[in-house]
Amino acid sequence: MPQSYSGDLRERVIGTVEAGASRREAAELFEISVSSAIRWVQRWREEGSSEPKPRGGSCSALENHAERILALVAEHPDWTLDEILAAMHKQRIPGSRTALWRFFDRHDLTFKKKKPVCSRATSSRRGASAAALDSAARLP
């Protein structure tokens, strides 16, 4: 994403408009878009600020419950995401599996997949093996 225009440029555009030039004239003079000049002057008149608005994403709702979630993980370190999510919902902490994963990623916590309980004792070949022939059933 491109950077915001400097505060100095914004102040010069606003000063030019305040001195009597139109927004379009100020935009042409400083080689910016007309819409930017309009928004800057409008914000200056409404809020008294020429600084750019803050950029970036929003904060996760799970951050409000960070202590409780991290305590839950410390208490049960072998739980999967789904088990932690179920425990969170029992404590009335809102969230989804994806939001929880992103929360753990921000807090540098990782989880390994559990191995299946029913591991096979036979070989790892696919399909059924051919049945062995009985020695009595063999042709002479």
C-alpha positions as YAML, in Angstrom:
chain: A
units: angstrom
residues:
- id: 1
  name: MET
  ca: [0.00, 0.00, 0.00]
- id: 2
  name: PRO
  ca: [1.39, 3.42, -0.85]
- id: 3
  name: GLN
  ca: [2.39, 5.86, 1.85]
- id: 4
  name: SER
  ca: [0.20, 8.79, 2.87]
- id: 5
  name: TYR
  ca: [1.01, 12.25, 1.57]
- id: 6
  name: SER
  ca: [3.17, 14.32, 3.91]
- id: 7
  name: GLY
  ca: [1.63, 16.64, 6.47]
- id: 8
  name: ASP
  ca: [3.50, 19.55, 4.91]
- id: 9
  name: LEU
  ca: [1.85, 19.02, 1.52]
- id: 10
  name: ARG
  ca: [-1.57, 18.71, 3.14]
- id: 11
  name: GLU
  ca: [-1.04, 22.00, 5.03]
- id: 12
  name: ARG
  ca: [0.06, 23.80, 1.86]
- id: 13
  name: VAL
  ca: [-3.03, 22.58, -0.06]
- id: 14
  name: ILE
  ca: [-5.33, 23.61, 2.80]
- id: 15
  name: GLY
  ca: [-3.56, 26.98, 3.11]
- id: 16
  name: THR
  ca: [-3.98, 27.63, -0.61]
- id: 17
  name: VAL
  ca: [-7.71, 26.84, -0.44]
- id: 18
  name: GLU
  ca: [-8.11, 28.98, 2.69]
- id: 19
  name: ALA
  ca: [-6.35, 31.84, 0.84]
- id: 20
  name: GLY
  ca: [-9.06, 31.82, -1.83]
- id: 21
  name: ALA
  ca: [-8.15, 29.21, -4.42]
- id: 22
  name: SER
  ca: [-10.62, 26.48, -5.34]
- id: 23
  name: ARG
  ca: [-9.91, 22.90, -4.39]
- id: 24
  name: ARG
  ca: [-9.46, 22.03, -8.06]
- id: 25
  name: GLU
  ca: [-6.93, 24.83, -8.55]
- id: 26
  name: ALA
  ca: [-5.00, 23.73, -5.44]
- id: 27
  name: ALA
  ca: [-5.00, 20.13, -6.69]
- id: 28
  name: GLU
  ca: [-3.57, 21.17, -10.06]
- id: 29
  name: LEU
  ca: [-0.99, 23.44, -8.44]
- id: 30
  name: PHE
  ca: [0.34, 20.69, -6.13]
- id: 31
  name: GLU
  ca: [-0.23, 17.84, -8.63]
- id: 32
  name: ILE
  ca: [-2.57, 15.77, -6.48]
- id: 33
  name: SER
  ca: [-6.05, 14.42, -7.19]
- id: 34
  name: VAL
  ca: [-9.03, 16.71, -6.79]
- id: 35
  name: SER
  ca: [-10.71, 14.21, -4.48]
- id: 36
  name: SER
  ca: [-7.71, 14.31, -2.11]
- id: 37
  name: ALA
  ca: [-7.82, 18.10, -1.95]
- id: 38
  name: ILE
  ca: [-11.57, 18.00, -1.26]
- id: 39
  name: ARG
  ca: [-11.20, 15.41, 1.52]
- id: 40
  name: TRP
  ca: [-8.26, 17.22, 3.16]
- id: 41
  name: VAL
  ca: [-10.06, 20.57, 3.25]
- id: 42
  name: GLN
  ca: [-13.29, 18.94, 4.42]
- id: 43
  name: ARG
  ca: [-11.49, 17.15, 7.26]
- id: 44
  name: TRP
  ca: [-9.66, 20.37, 8.19]
- id: 45
  name: ARG
  ca: [-12.94, 22.26, 8.48]
- id: 46
  name: GLU
  ca: [-14.77, 19.51, 10.37]
- id: 47
  name: GLU
  ca: [-12.04, 18.22, 12.69]
- id: 48
  name: GLY
  ca: [-9.30, 20.83, 12.55]
- id: 49
  name: SER
  ca: [-6.73, 18.20, 11.59]
- id: 50
  name: SER
  ca: [-4.64, 17.79, 8.47]
- id: 51
  name: GLU
  ca: [-2.88, 14.60, 9.60]
- id: 52
  name: PRO
  ca: [-3.65, 11.37, 7.77]
- id: 53
  name: LYS
  ca: [-6.08, 8.98, 9.41]
- id: 54
  name: PRO
  ca: [-4.56, 5.93, 11.11]
- id: 55
  name: ARG
  ca: [-4.03, 2.97, 8.83]
- id: 56
  name: GLY
  ca: [-4.14, -0.68, 9.57]
- id: 57
  name: GLY
  ca: [-6.47, -3.44, 10.58]
- id: 58
  name: SER
  ca: [-8.72, -3.85, 13.51]
- id: 59
  name: CYS
  ca: [-7.96, -5.51, 16.82]
- id: 60
  name: SER
  ca: [-9.28, -9.01, 17.45]
- id: 61
  name: ALA
  ca: [-12.04, -9.42, 20.03]
- id: 62
  name: LEU
  ca: [-10.03, -12.33, 21.46]
- id: 63
  name: GLU
  ca: [-7.37, -9.90, 22.69]
- id: 64
  name: ASN
  ca: [-9.88, -8.72, 25.33]
- id: 65
  name: HIS
  ca: [-9.86, -12.28, 26.72]
- id: 66
  name: ALA
  ca: [-6.14, -12.98, 26.20]
- id: 67
  name: GLU
  ca: [-5.37, -13.75, 29.85]
- id: 68
  name: ARG
  ca: [-8.18, -16.30, 30.13]
- id: 69
  name: ILE
  ca: [-7.28, -18.00, 26.83]
- id: 70
  name: LEU
  ca: [-3.58, -18.20, 27.64]
- id: 71
  name: ALA
  ca: [-4.39, -19.56, 31.11]
- id: 72
  name: LEU
  ca: [-6.57, -22.21, 29.49]
- id: 73
  name: VAL
  ca: [-3.69, -23.23, 27.22]
- id: 74
  name: ALA
  ca: [-1.25, -23.31, 30.15]
- id: 75
  name: GLU
  ca: [-3.66, -25.53, 32.08]
- id: 76
  name: HIS
  ca: [-4.19, -27.92, 29.15]
- id: 77
  name: PRO
  ca: [-1.14, -27.76, 26.85]
- id: 78
  name: ASP
  ca: [-2.06, -30.97, 24.99]
- id: 79
  name: TRP
  ca: [-5.48, -29.78, 23.80]
- id: 80
  name: THR
  ca: [-6.22, -29.17, 20.15]
- id: 81
  name: LEU
  ca: [-7.65, -25.95, 18.73]
- id: 82
  name: ASP
  ca: [-11.13, -27.46, 18.68]
- id: 83
  name: GLU
  ca: [-10.92, -28.51, 22.32]
- id: 84
  name: ILE
  ca: [-9.72, -25.05, 23.37]
- id: 85
  name: LEU
  ca: [-12.48, -23.47, 21.29]
- id: 86
  name: ALA
  ca: [-15.11, -25.65, 22.99]
- id: 87
  name: ALA
  ca: [-13.76, -24.67, 26.42]
- id: 88
  name: MET
  ca: [-13.80, -21.00, 25.40]
- id: 89
  name: HIS
  ca: [-17.43, -21.24, 24.37]
- id: 90
  name: LYS
  ca: [-18.28, -22.84, 27.71]
- id: 91
  name: GLN
  ca: [-16.73, -19.78, 29.38]
- id: 92
  name: ARG
  ca: [-18.75, -17.54, 27.01]
- id: 93
  name: ILE
  ca: [-15.67, -16.27, 25.18]
- id: 94
  name: PRO
  ca: [-16.73, -15.60, 21.57]
- id: 95
  name: GLY
  ca: [-14.57, -16.67, 18.66]
- id: 96
  name: SER
  ca: [-14.11, -19.01, 15.74]
- id: 97
  name: ARG
  ca: [-11.48, -21.61, 14.98]
- id: 98
  name: THR
  ca: [-9.79, -19.26, 12.51]
- id: 99
  name: ALA
  ca: [-9.79, -16.33, 14.93]
- id: 100
  name: LEU
  ca: [-8.31, -18.57, 17.62]
- id: 101
  name: TRP
  ca: [-5.59, -19.81, 15.27]
- id: 102
  name: ARG
  ca: [-4.69, -16.20, 14.36]
- id: 103
  name: PHE
  ca: [-4.66, -15.29, 18.08]
- id: 104
  name: PHE
  ca: [-2.18, -18.10, 18.79]
- id: 105
  name: ASP
  ca: [-0.10, -17.08, 15.76]
- id: 106
  name: ARG
  ca: [0.16, -13.51, 17.11]
- id: 107
  name: HIS
  ca: [1.22, -14.89, 20.50]
- id: 108
  name: ASP
  ca: [3.74, -17.33, 18.94]
- id: 109
  name: LEU
  ca: [1.95, -20.48, 20.13]
- id: 110
  name: THR
  ca: [1.92, -23.55, 17.89]
- id: 111
  name: PHE
  ca: [-0.01, -26.78, 17.99]
- id: 112
  name: LYS
  ca: [0.92, -30.11, 16.48]
- id: 113
  name: LYS
  ca: [-1.69, -32.38, 15.02]
- id: 114
  name: LYS
  ca: [-2.58, -35.32, 17.21]
- id: 115
  name: LYS
  ca: [-1.73, -38.72, 15.87]
- id: 116
  name: PRO
  ca: [-4.70, -41.02, 15.37]
- id: 117
  name: VAL
  ca: [-5.45, -43.30, 18.31]
- id: 118
  name: CYS
  ca: [-5.98, -46.38, 16.15]
- id: 119
  name: SER
  ca: [-2.61, -46.85, 14.48]
- id: 120
  name: ARG
  ca: [-2.34, -49.83, 12.20]
- id: 121
  name: ALA
  ca: [-0.25, -52.79, 13.32]
- id: 122
  name: THR
  ca: [0.05, -54.12, 9.76]
- id: 123
  name: SER
  ca: [2.20, -52.89, 6.92]
- id: 124
  name: SER
  ca: [1.54, -49.52, 5.39]
- id: 125
  name: ARG
  ca: [0.78, -50.98, 1.93]
- id: 126
  name: ARG
  ca: [-2.45, -49.96, 0.33]
- id: 127
  name: GLY
  ca: [-5.28, -52.39, -0.16]
- id: 128
  name: ALA
  ca: [-5.78, -55.90, 1.10]
- id: 129
  name: SER
  ca: [-2.99, -58.40, 0.69]
- id: 130
  name: ALA
  ca: [-3.54, -61.55, -1.36]
- id: 131
  name: ALA
  ca: [-4.55, -64.54, 0.69]
- id: 132
  name: ALA
  ca: [-1.86, -67.19, 1.05]
- id: 133
  name: LEU
  ca: [-2.64, -70.51, -0.59]
- id: 134
  name: ASP
  ca: [-2.99, -73.53, 1.57]
- id: 135
  name: SER
  ca: [-0.28, -76.14, 0.89]
- id: 136
  name: ALA
  ca: [-2.97, -78.83, 0.53]
- id: 137
  name: ALA
  ca: [-4.78, -76.83, -2.11]
- id: 138
  name: ARG
  ca: [-1.78, -76.65, -4.40]
- id: 139
  name: LEU
  ca: [-1.71, -78.63, -7.57]
- id: 140
  name: PRO
  ca: [0.72, -81.57, -7.68]
...
